[in-house]
Protein backbone atom coordinates (compact mmCIF):
# COMPACT_ATOMS: atom_id res chain seq x y z
CA UNK A 1 0.00 0.00 0.00
CA UNK A 2 1.38 3.43 -0.96
CA UNK A 3 0.14 6.96 -0.48
CA UNK A 4 1.24 10.10 -2.30
CA UNK A 5 -0.18 13.49 -1.49
CA UNK A 6 -0.39 16.30 -4.01
CA UNK A 7 -3.31 18.16 -2.52
CA UNK A 8 -5.62 18.21 0.46
CA UNK A 9 -9.35 18.65 0.02
CA UNK A 10 -11.91 20.05 2.40
CA UNK A 11 -15.26 18.37 1.76
CA UNK A 12 -18.66 19.18 3.23
CA UNK A 13 -21.71 17.08 2.36
CA UNK A 14 -19.86 15.52 -0.56
CA UNK A 15 -18.91 18.89 -2.11
CA UNK A 16 -15.25 19.97 -2.36
CA UNK A 17 -15.17 23.37 -0.65
CA UNK A 18 -11.47 24.04 -1.03
CA UNK A 19 -8.47 22.26 -2.43
CA UNK A 20 -4.96 22.92 -1.14
CA UNK A 21 -1.67 21.96 -2.79
CA UNK A 22 0.74 20.24 -0.43
CA UNK A 23 3.17 22.62 1.24
CA UNK A 24 5.85 22.12 3.84
CA UNK A 25 3.42 23.58 6.37
CA UNK A 26 0.60 21.21 5.41
CA UNK A 27 -2.95 22.27 4.65
CA UNK A 28 -4.70 25.09 6.49
CA UNK A 29 -8.30 24.61 7.60
CA UNK A 30 -10.49 27.24 9.20
CA UNK A 31 -11.83 26.01 12.57
CA UNK A 32 -15.45 26.23 11.44
CA UNK A 33 -14.83 23.99 8.42
CA UNK A 34 -15.78 20.49 9.50
CA UNK A 35 -15.40 17.24 7.59
CA UNK A 36 -18.65 15.37 7.03
CA UNK A 37 -17.64 11.75 7.58
CA UNK A 38 -21.05 10.42 6.61
CA UNK A 39 -20.45 11.40 2.98
CA UNK A 40 -16.64 11.56 2.99
CA UNK A 41 -14.81 8.26 3.39
CA UNK A 42 -12.58 8.22 6.43
CA UNK A 43 -9.82 5.66 6.66
CA UNK A 44 -8.35 5.28 10.12
CA UNK A 45 -7.54 2.61 12.65
CA UNK A 46 -9.80 3.59 15.54
CA UNK A 47 -8.87 1.50 18.59
CA UNK A 48 -7.22 -1.91 19.03
CA UNK A 49 -9.55 -4.89 18.65
CA UNK A 50 -8.93 -8.62 18.28
CA UNK A 51 -10.54 -8.80 14.81
CA UNK A 52 -8.11 -6.24 13.27
CA UNK A 53 -5.25 -8.14 11.61
CA UNK A 54 -1.73 -6.77 12.15
CA UNK A 55 -1.23 -6.48 8.37
CA UNK A 56 -3.71 -3.58 8.30
CA UNK A 57 -2.57 -1.59 11.34
CA UNK A 58 0.42 0.44 10.03
CA UNK A 59 -1.42 1.56 6.87
CA UNK A 60 -4.58 2.44 8.81
CA UNK A 61 -2.60 4.42 11.38
CA UNK A 62 -0.70 6.28 8.65
CA UNK A 63 -3.96 7.08 6.83
CA UNK A 64 -5.42 8.32 10.11
CA UNK A 65 -2.39 10.54 10.73
CA UNK A 66 -2.53 11.94 7.19
CA UNK A 67 -6.14 12.98 7.93
CA UNK A 68 -5.33 13.74 11.57
CA UNK A 69 -8.34 15.97 12.25
CA UNK A 70 -10.92 13.64 10.67
CA UNK A 71 -13.49 12.84 12.01
CA UNK A 72 -12.50 15.08 14.96
CA UNK A 73 -9.49 17.12 16.08
CA UNK A 74 -6.40 14.92 16.48
CA UNK A 75 -8.30 11.69 15.73
CA UNK A 76 -5.20 10.22 14.05
CA UNK A 77 -3.03 10.91 17.08
CA UNK A 78 -5.71 9.60 19.42
CA UNK A 79 -5.63 6.32 17.45
CA UNK A 80 -1.83 6.24 17.71
CA UNK A 81 -2.19 6.64 21.48
CA UNK A 82 -4.82 3.90 21.63
CA UNK A 83 -2.43 1.53 19.78
CA UNK A 84 0.62 2.62 21.82
CA UNK A 85 2.39 0.09 24.00
CA UNK A 86 3.57 0.51 27.58
CA UNK A 87 6.88 2.15 26.61
CA UNK A 88 5.22 5.12 24.88
CA UNK A 89 2.70 5.45 27.67
CA UNK A 90 5.50 5.38 30.27
CA UNK A 91 7.52 8.06 28.42
CA UNK A 92 4.51 10.38 28.48
CA UNK A 93 3.44 9.26 31.99
CA UNK A 94 0.07 8.10 30.60
CA UNK A 95 -0.69 11.68 29.55
CA UNK A 96 -2.33 11.63 26.12
CA UNK A 97 -2.39 15.44 25.92
CA UNK A 98 1.40 15.64 26.31
CA UNK A 99 1.81 12.92 23.67
CA UNK A 100 -0.35 14.87 21.19
CA UNK A 101 1.46 18.17 21.88
CA UNK A 102 4.84 16.45 21.48
CA UNK A 103 3.81 14.87 18.16
CA UNK A 104 2.71 18.26 16.79
CA UNK A 105 5.87 19.98 18.03
CA UNK A 106 8.06 17.27 16.51
CA UNK A 107 6.20 17.36 13.17
CA UNK A 108 6.48 21.13 12.94
CA UNK A 109 10.15 21.22 13.91
CA UNK A 110 11.61 18.27 11.97
CA UNK A 111 10.25 17.33 8.52
CA UNK A 112 11.98 13.93 8.59
CA UNK A 113 10.56 12.96 11.99
CA UNK A 114 7.93 10.22 12.02
CA UNK A 115 5.11 12.70 12.63
CA UNK A 116 6.61 15.24 10.21
CA UNK A 117 6.48 12.59 7.47
CA UNK A 118 3.06 11.32 8.55
CA UNK A 119 1.40 14.76 8.61
CA UNK A 120 3.21 16.66 5.86
CA UNK A 121 5.32 14.16 3.90
CA UNK A 122 5.06 13.72 0.15
CA UNK A 123 4.77 9.95 0.17
CA UNK A 124 4.72 6.84 2.33
CA UNK A 125 4.82 3.23 1.19
CA UNK A 126 4.97 -0.13 2.95
CA UNK A 127 8.20 -1.60 1.57
CA UNK A 128 7.84 -5.11 2.89
CA UNK A 129 5.06 -7.49 3.75
CA UNK A 130 4.37 -7.97 7.44
CA UNK A 131 6.72 -10.51 8.98
CA UNK A 132 5.25 -12.47 11.89
CA UNK A 133 8.02 -13.70 14.16
CA UNK A 134 7.34 -17.31 15.14
CA UNK A 135 4.92 -18.14 12.32
CA UNK A 136 1.63 -16.89 10.97
CA UNK A 137 -0.71 -18.29 13.60
CA UNK A 138 1.39 -18.52 16.76
CA UNK A 139 3.55 -15.41 16.33
CA UNK A 140 2.87 -12.58 18.77
CA UNK A 141 5.48 -10.17 17.36
CA UNK A 142 5.33 -8.72 13.85
CA UNK A 143 7.50 -6.25 11.93
CA UNK A 144 7.03 -4.23 8.76
CA UNK A 145 9.25 -1.71 6.97
CA UNK A 146 7.83 1.53 5.58
CA UNK A 147 9.52 4.18 3.42
CA UNK A 148 8.61 7.87 3.63
CA UNK A 149 9.57 10.93 1.63
CA UNK A 150 9.44 14.06 3.76
CA UNK A 151 8.01 17.40 2.66
CA UNK A 152 11.53 18.56 1.76
CA UNK A 153 12.25 15.41 -0.31
CA UNK A 154 14.38 13.39 2.10
CA UNK A 155 13.88 9.62 2.37
CA UNK A 156 13.47 7.88 5.71
CA UNK A 157 12.64 4.25 6.43
CA UNK A 158 10.77 3.06 9.51
CA UNK A 159 10.43 -0.37 11.08
CA UNK A 160 7.12 -0.95 12.80
CA UNK A 161 7.15 -3.51 15.61
CA UNK A 162 3.71 -4.78 16.57
CA UNK A 163 2.88 -7.12 19.42
CA UNK A 164 -0.21 -9.07 20.36
CA UNK A 165 -1.85 -8.52 23.75
CA UNK A 166 -1.55 -11.72 25.77
CA UNK A 167 -4.11 -10.91 28.45
CA UNK A 168 -7.46 -9.15 28.87
CA UNK A 169 -8.99 -6.69 28.35
CA UNK A 170 -7.47 -6.58 24.84
CA UNK A 171 -6.53 -10.26 24.59
CA UNK A 172 -5.57 -11.02 20.98
CA UNK A 173 -5.52 -7.38 19.80
CA UNK A 174 -2.31 -5.99 18.28
CA UNK A 175 -0.53 -2.84 19.48
CA UNK A 176 2.48 -0.77 18.35
CA UNK A 177 5.50 -1.58 20.49
CA UNK A 178 7.87 0.71 18.61
CA UNK A 179 8.59 2.50 15.33
CA UNK A 180 12.32 2.60 14.68
CA UNK A 181 13.95 5.12 12.35
CA UNK A 182 16.66 4.50 9.80
CA UNK A 183 19.65 6.76 9.37
CA UNK A 184 19.66 9.35 6.57
CA UNK A 185 20.89 6.69 4.13
CA UNK A 186 17.93 4.44 4.91
CA UNK A 187 19.93 1.92 6.95
CA UNK A 188 18.83 0.48 10.29
CA UNK A 189 22.21 -0.94 11.30
CA UNK A 190 25.21 1.23 12.07
CA UNK A 191 27.97 1.09 9.48
CA UNK A 192 31.64 0.69 10.48
mmCIF file of C-alpha atoms in Angstrom:
data_model
loop_
_atom_site.group_PDB
_atom_site.id
_atom_site.type_symbol
_atom_site.label_atom_id
_atom_site.label_comp_id
_atom_site.label_asym_id
_atom_site.label_seq_id
_atom_site.Cartn_x
_atom_site.Cartn_y
_atom_site.Cartn_z
ATOM 1 C CA UNK A 1 0.000 0.000 0.000
ATOM 2 C CA UNK A 2 1.376 3.435 -0.960
ATOM 3 C CA UNK A 3 0.142 6.962 -0.478
ATOM 4 C CA UNK A 4 1.239 10.100 -2.299
ATOM 5 C CA UNK A 5 -0.179 13.491 -1.488
ATOM 6 C CA UNK A 6 -0.392 16.297 -4.014
ATOM 7 C CA UNK A 7 -3.315 18.160 -2.518
ATOM 8 C CA UNK A 8 -5.623 18.206 0.459
ATOM 9 C CA UNK A 9 -9.350 18.655 0.022
ATOM 10 C CA UNK A 10 -11.906 20.047 2.397
ATOM 11 C CA UNK A 11 -15.256 18.369 1.764
ATOM 12 C CA UNK A 12 -18.661 19.182 3.226
ATOM 13 C CA UNK A 13 -21.710 17.082 2.361
ATOM 14 C CA UNK A 14 -19.862 15.518 -0.558
ATOM 15 C CA UNK A 15 -18.906 18.891 -2.108
ATOM 16 C CA UNK A 16 -15.248 19.972 -2.358
ATOM 17 C CA UNK A 17 -15.174 23.374 -0.645
ATOM 18 C CA UNK A 18 -11.467 24.043 -1.028
ATOM 19 C CA UNK A 19 -8.467 22.263 -2.430
ATOM 20 C CA UNK A 20 -4.959 22.921 -1.137
ATOM 21 C CA UNK A 21 -1.669 21.956 -2.794
ATOM 22 C CA UNK A 22 0.739 20.242 -0.427
ATOM 23 C CA UNK A 23 3.166 22.618 1.240
ATOM 24 C CA UNK A 24 5.853 22.119 3.839
ATOM 25 C CA UNK A 25 3.421 23.579 6.369
ATOM 26 C CA UNK A 26 0.605 21.206 5.408
ATOM 27 C CA UNK A 27 -2.955 22.270 4.652
ATOM 28 C CA UNK A 28 -4.697 25.088 6.491
ATOM 29 C CA UNK A 29 -8.297 24.612 7.598
ATOM 30 C CA UNK A 30 -10.487 27.242 9.198
ATOM 31 C CA UNK A 31 -11.834 26.011 12.568
ATOM 32 C CA UNK A 32 -15.447 26.232 11.437
ATOM 33 C CA UNK A 33 -14.830 23.992 8.419
ATOM 34 C CA UNK A 34 -15.775 20.488 9.496
ATOM 35 C CA UNK A 35 -15.399 17.237 7.591
ATOM 36 C CA UNK A 36 -18.646 15.367 7.033
ATOM 37 C CA UNK A 37 -17.643 11.753 7.579
ATOM 38 C CA UNK A 38 -21.048 10.416 6.611
ATOM 39 C CA UNK A 39 -20.447 11.398 2.976
ATOM 40 C CA UNK A 40 -16.639 11.559 2.993
ATOM 41 C CA UNK A 41 -14.813 8.255 3.392
ATOM 42 C CA UNK A 42 -12.578 8.223 6.431
ATOM 43 C CA UNK A 43 -9.822 5.665 6.659
ATOM 44 C CA UNK A 44 -8.347 5.284 10.117
ATOM 45 C CA UNK A 45 -7.541 2.611 12.654
ATOM 46 C CA UNK A 46 -9.804 3.585 15.537
ATOM 47 C CA UNK A 47 -8.872 1.501 18.589
ATOM 48 C CA UNK A 48 -7.220 -1.911 19.029
ATOM 49 C CA UNK A 49 -9.555 -4.886 18.655
ATOM 50 C CA UNK A 50 -8.933 -8.616 18.277
ATOM 51 C CA UNK A 51 -10.536 -8.797 14.806
ATOM 52 C CA UNK A 52 -8.109 -6.239 13.271
ATOM 53 C CA UNK A 53 -5.248 -8.141 11.605
ATOM 54 C CA UNK A 54 -1.725 -6.772 12.150
ATOM 55 C CA UNK A 55 -1.227 -6.478 8.370
ATOM 56 C CA UNK A 56 -3.708 -3.580 8.304
ATOM 57 C CA UNK A 57 -2.568 -1.589 11.344
ATOM 58 C CA UNK A 58 0.421 0.443 10.025
ATOM 59 C CA UNK A 59 -1.423 1.563 6.872
ATOM 60 C CA UNK A 60 -4.582 2.436 8.811
ATOM 61 C CA UNK A 61 -2.604 4.416 11.381
ATOM 62 C CA UNK A 62 -0.699 6.282 8.653
ATOM 63 C CA UNK A 63 -3.961 7.082 6.833
ATOM 64 C CA UNK A 64 -5.422 8.323 10.107
ATOM 65 C CA UNK A 65 -2.392 10.543 10.731
ATOM 66 C CA UNK A 66 -2.533 11.941 7.192
ATOM 67 C CA UNK A 67 -6.138 12.984 7.935
ATOM 68 C CA UNK A 68 -5.331 13.744 11.571
ATOM 69 C CA UNK A 69 -8.336 15.972 12.252
ATOM 70 C CA UNK A 70 -10.916 13.641 10.667
ATOM 71 C CA UNK A 71 -13.494 12.843 12.006
ATOM 72 C CA UNK A 72 -12.505 15.084 14.960
ATOM 73 C CA UNK A 73 -9.489 17.116 16.081
ATOM 74 C CA UNK A 74 -6.399 14.919 16.482
ATOM 75 C CA UNK A 75 -8.299 11.691 15.729
ATOM 76 C CA UNK A 76 -5.199 10.215 14.055
ATOM 77 C CA UNK A 77 -3.027 10.915 17.085
ATOM 78 C CA UNK A 78 -5.707 9.602 19.417
ATOM 79 C CA UNK A 79 -5.632 6.324 17.452
ATOM 80 C CA UNK A 80 -1.832 6.243 17.711
ATOM 81 C CA UNK A 81 -2.194 6.639 21.483
ATOM 82 C CA UNK A 82 -4.818 3.898 21.625
ATOM 83 C CA UNK A 83 -2.434 1.533 19.782
ATOM 84 C CA UNK A 84 0.624 2.616 21.819
ATOM 85 C CA UNK A 85 2.385 0.090 24.002
ATOM 86 C CA UNK A 86 3.572 0.513 27.583
ATOM 87 C CA UNK A 87 6.883 2.153 26.611
ATOM 88 C CA UNK A 88 5.223 5.120 24.885
ATOM 89 C CA UNK A 89 2.695 5.448 27.674
ATOM 90 C CA UNK A 90 5.498 5.384 30.266
ATOM 91 C CA UNK A 91 7.515 8.057 28.422
ATOM 92 C CA UNK A 92 4.510 10.381 28.483
ATOM 93 C CA UNK A 93 3.445 9.255 31.992
ATOM 94 C CA UNK A 94 0.072 8.099 30.605
ATOM 95 C CA UNK A 95 -0.691 11.683 29.548
ATOM 96 C CA UNK A 96 -2.334 11.627 26.118
ATOM 97 C CA UNK A 97 -2.387 15.441 25.917
ATOM 98 C CA UNK A 98 1.404 15.645 26.311
ATOM 99 C CA UNK A 99 1.813 12.923 23.671
ATOM 100 C CA UNK A 100 -0.351 14.873 21.194
ATOM 101 C CA UNK A 101 1.457 18.169 21.881
ATOM 102 C CA UNK A 102 4.837 16.453 21.480
ATOM 103 C CA UNK A 103 3.808 14.866 18.164
ATOM 104 C CA UNK A 104 2.706 18.260 16.786
ATOM 105 C CA UNK A 105 5.873 19.979 18.030
ATOM 106 C CA UNK A 106 8.062 17.274 16.515
ATOM 107 C CA UNK A 107 6.200 17.360 13.174
ATOM 108 C CA UNK A 108 6.481 21.132 12.944
ATOM 109 C CA UNK A 109 10.148 21.220 13.905
ATOM 110 C CA UNK A 110 11.610 18.273 11.968
ATOM 111 C CA UNK A 111 10.249 17.326 8.516
ATOM 112 C CA UNK A 112 11.981 13.929 8.592
ATOM 113 C CA UNK A 113 10.564 12.959 11.993
ATOM 114 C CA UNK A 114 7.935 10.223 12.022
ATOM 115 C CA UNK A 115 5.110 12.701 12.632
ATOM 116 C CA UNK A 116 6.606 15.239 10.210
ATOM 117 C CA UNK A 117 6.480 12.593 7.473
ATOM 118 C CA UNK A 118 3.058 11.321 8.549
ATOM 119 C CA UNK A 119 1.403 14.761 8.614
ATOM 120 C CA UNK A 120 3.215 16.656 5.859
ATOM 121 C CA UNK A 121 5.319 14.162 3.905
ATOM 122 C CA UNK A 122 5.056 13.724 0.149
ATOM 123 C CA UNK A 123 4.769 9.945 0.169
ATOM 124 C CA UNK A 124 4.725 6.841 2.333
ATOM 125 C CA UNK A 125 4.816 3.229 1.189
ATOM 126 C CA UNK A 126 4.973 -0.132 2.951
ATOM 127 C CA UNK A 127 8.202 -1.601 1.570
ATOM 128 C CA UNK A 128 7.842 -5.111 2.892
ATOM 129 C CA UNK A 129 5.055 -7.493 3.750
ATOM 130 C CA UNK A 130 4.369 -7.965 7.440
ATOM 131 C CA UNK A 131 6.723 -10.513 8.979
ATOM 132 C CA UNK A 132 5.251 -12.473 11.886
ATOM 133 C CA UNK A 133 8.024 -13.699 14.156
ATOM 134 C CA UNK A 134 7.336 -17.312 15.142
ATOM 135 C CA UNK A 135 4.921 -18.140 12.323
ATOM 136 C CA UNK A 136 1.632 -16.886 10.969
ATOM 137 C CA UNK A 137 -0.705 -18.295 13.601
ATOM 138 C CA UNK A 138 1.389 -18.523 16.757
ATOM 139 C CA UNK A 139 3.550 -15.411 16.328
ATOM 140 C CA UNK A 140 2.870 -12.584 18.770
ATOM 141 C CA UNK A 141 5.475 -10.174 17.360
ATOM 142 C CA UNK A 142 5.332 -8.720 13.847
ATOM 143 C CA UNK A 143 7.497 -6.253 11.927
ATOM 144 C CA UNK A 144 7.029 -4.234 8.761
ATOM 145 C CA UNK A 145 9.247 -1.707 6.972
ATOM 146 C CA UNK A 146 7.832 1.530 5.584
ATOM 147 C CA UNK A 147 9.521 4.180 3.419
ATOM 148 C CA UNK A 148 8.606 7.869 3.628
ATOM 149 C CA UNK A 149 9.570 10.930 1.634
ATOM 150 C CA UNK A 150 9.445 14.062 3.763
ATOM 151 C CA UNK A 151 8.007 17.400 2.663
ATOM 152 C CA UNK A 152 11.533 18.557 1.757
ATOM 153 C CA UNK A 153 12.245 15.406 -0.311
ATOM 154 C CA UNK A 154 14.385 13.387 2.097
ATOM 155 C CA UNK A 155 13.880 9.620 2.374
ATOM 156 C CA UNK A 156 13.468 7.877 5.707
ATOM 157 C CA UNK A 157 12.638 4.250 6.429
ATOM 158 C CA UNK A 158 10.766 3.059 9.515
ATOM 159 C CA UNK A 159 10.434 -0.366 11.081
ATOM 160 C CA UNK A 160 7.117 -0.955 12.797
ATOM 161 C CA UNK A 161 7.149 -3.509 15.611
ATOM 162 C CA UNK A 162 3.715 -4.778 16.566
ATOM 163 C CA UNK A 163 2.882 -7.116 19.424
ATOM 164 C CA UNK A 164 -0.212 -9.072 20.357
ATOM 165 C CA UNK A 165 -1.846 -8.519 23.748
ATOM 166 C CA UNK A 166 -1.553 -11.720 25.772
ATOM 167 C CA UNK A 167 -4.110 -10.914 28.453
ATOM 168 C CA UNK A 168 -7.464 -9.153 28.872
ATOM 169 C CA UNK A 169 -8.992 -6.689 28.346
ATOM 170 C CA UNK A 170 -7.468 -6.579 24.838
ATOM 171 C CA UNK A 171 -6.529 -10.262 24.588
ATOM 172 C CA UNK A 172 -5.567 -11.021 20.980
ATOM 173 C CA UNK A 173 -5.524 -7.383 19.798
ATOM 174 C CA UNK A 174 -2.309 -5.993 18.277
ATOM 175 C CA UNK A 175 -0.530 -2.839 19.478
ATOM 176 C CA UNK A 176 2.483 -0.769 18.351
ATOM 177 C CA UNK A 177 5.505 -1.575 20.494
ATOM 178 C CA UNK A 178 7.868 0.713 18.606
ATOM 179 C CA UNK A 179 8.587 2.503 15.334
ATOM 180 C CA UNK A 180 12.320 2.600 14.679
ATOM 181 C CA UNK A 181 13.945 5.124 12.351
ATOM 182 C CA UNK A 182 16.660 4.504 9.804
ATOM 183 C CA UNK A 183 19.648 6.761 9.373
ATOM 184 C CA UNK A 184 19.656 9.350 6.573
ATOM 185 C CA UNK A 185 20.889 6.693 4.131
ATOM 186 C CA UNK A 186 17.926 4.444 4.913
ATOM 187 C CA UNK A 187 19.929 1.918 6.952
ATOM 188 C CA UNK A 188 18.829 0.481 10.285
ATOM 189 C CA UNK A 189 22.208 -0.938 11.302
ATOM 190 C CA UNK A 190 25.207 1.231 12.066
ATOM 191 C CA UNK A 191 27.974 1.095 9.476
ATOM 192 C CA UNK A 192 31.641 0.694 10.476
#
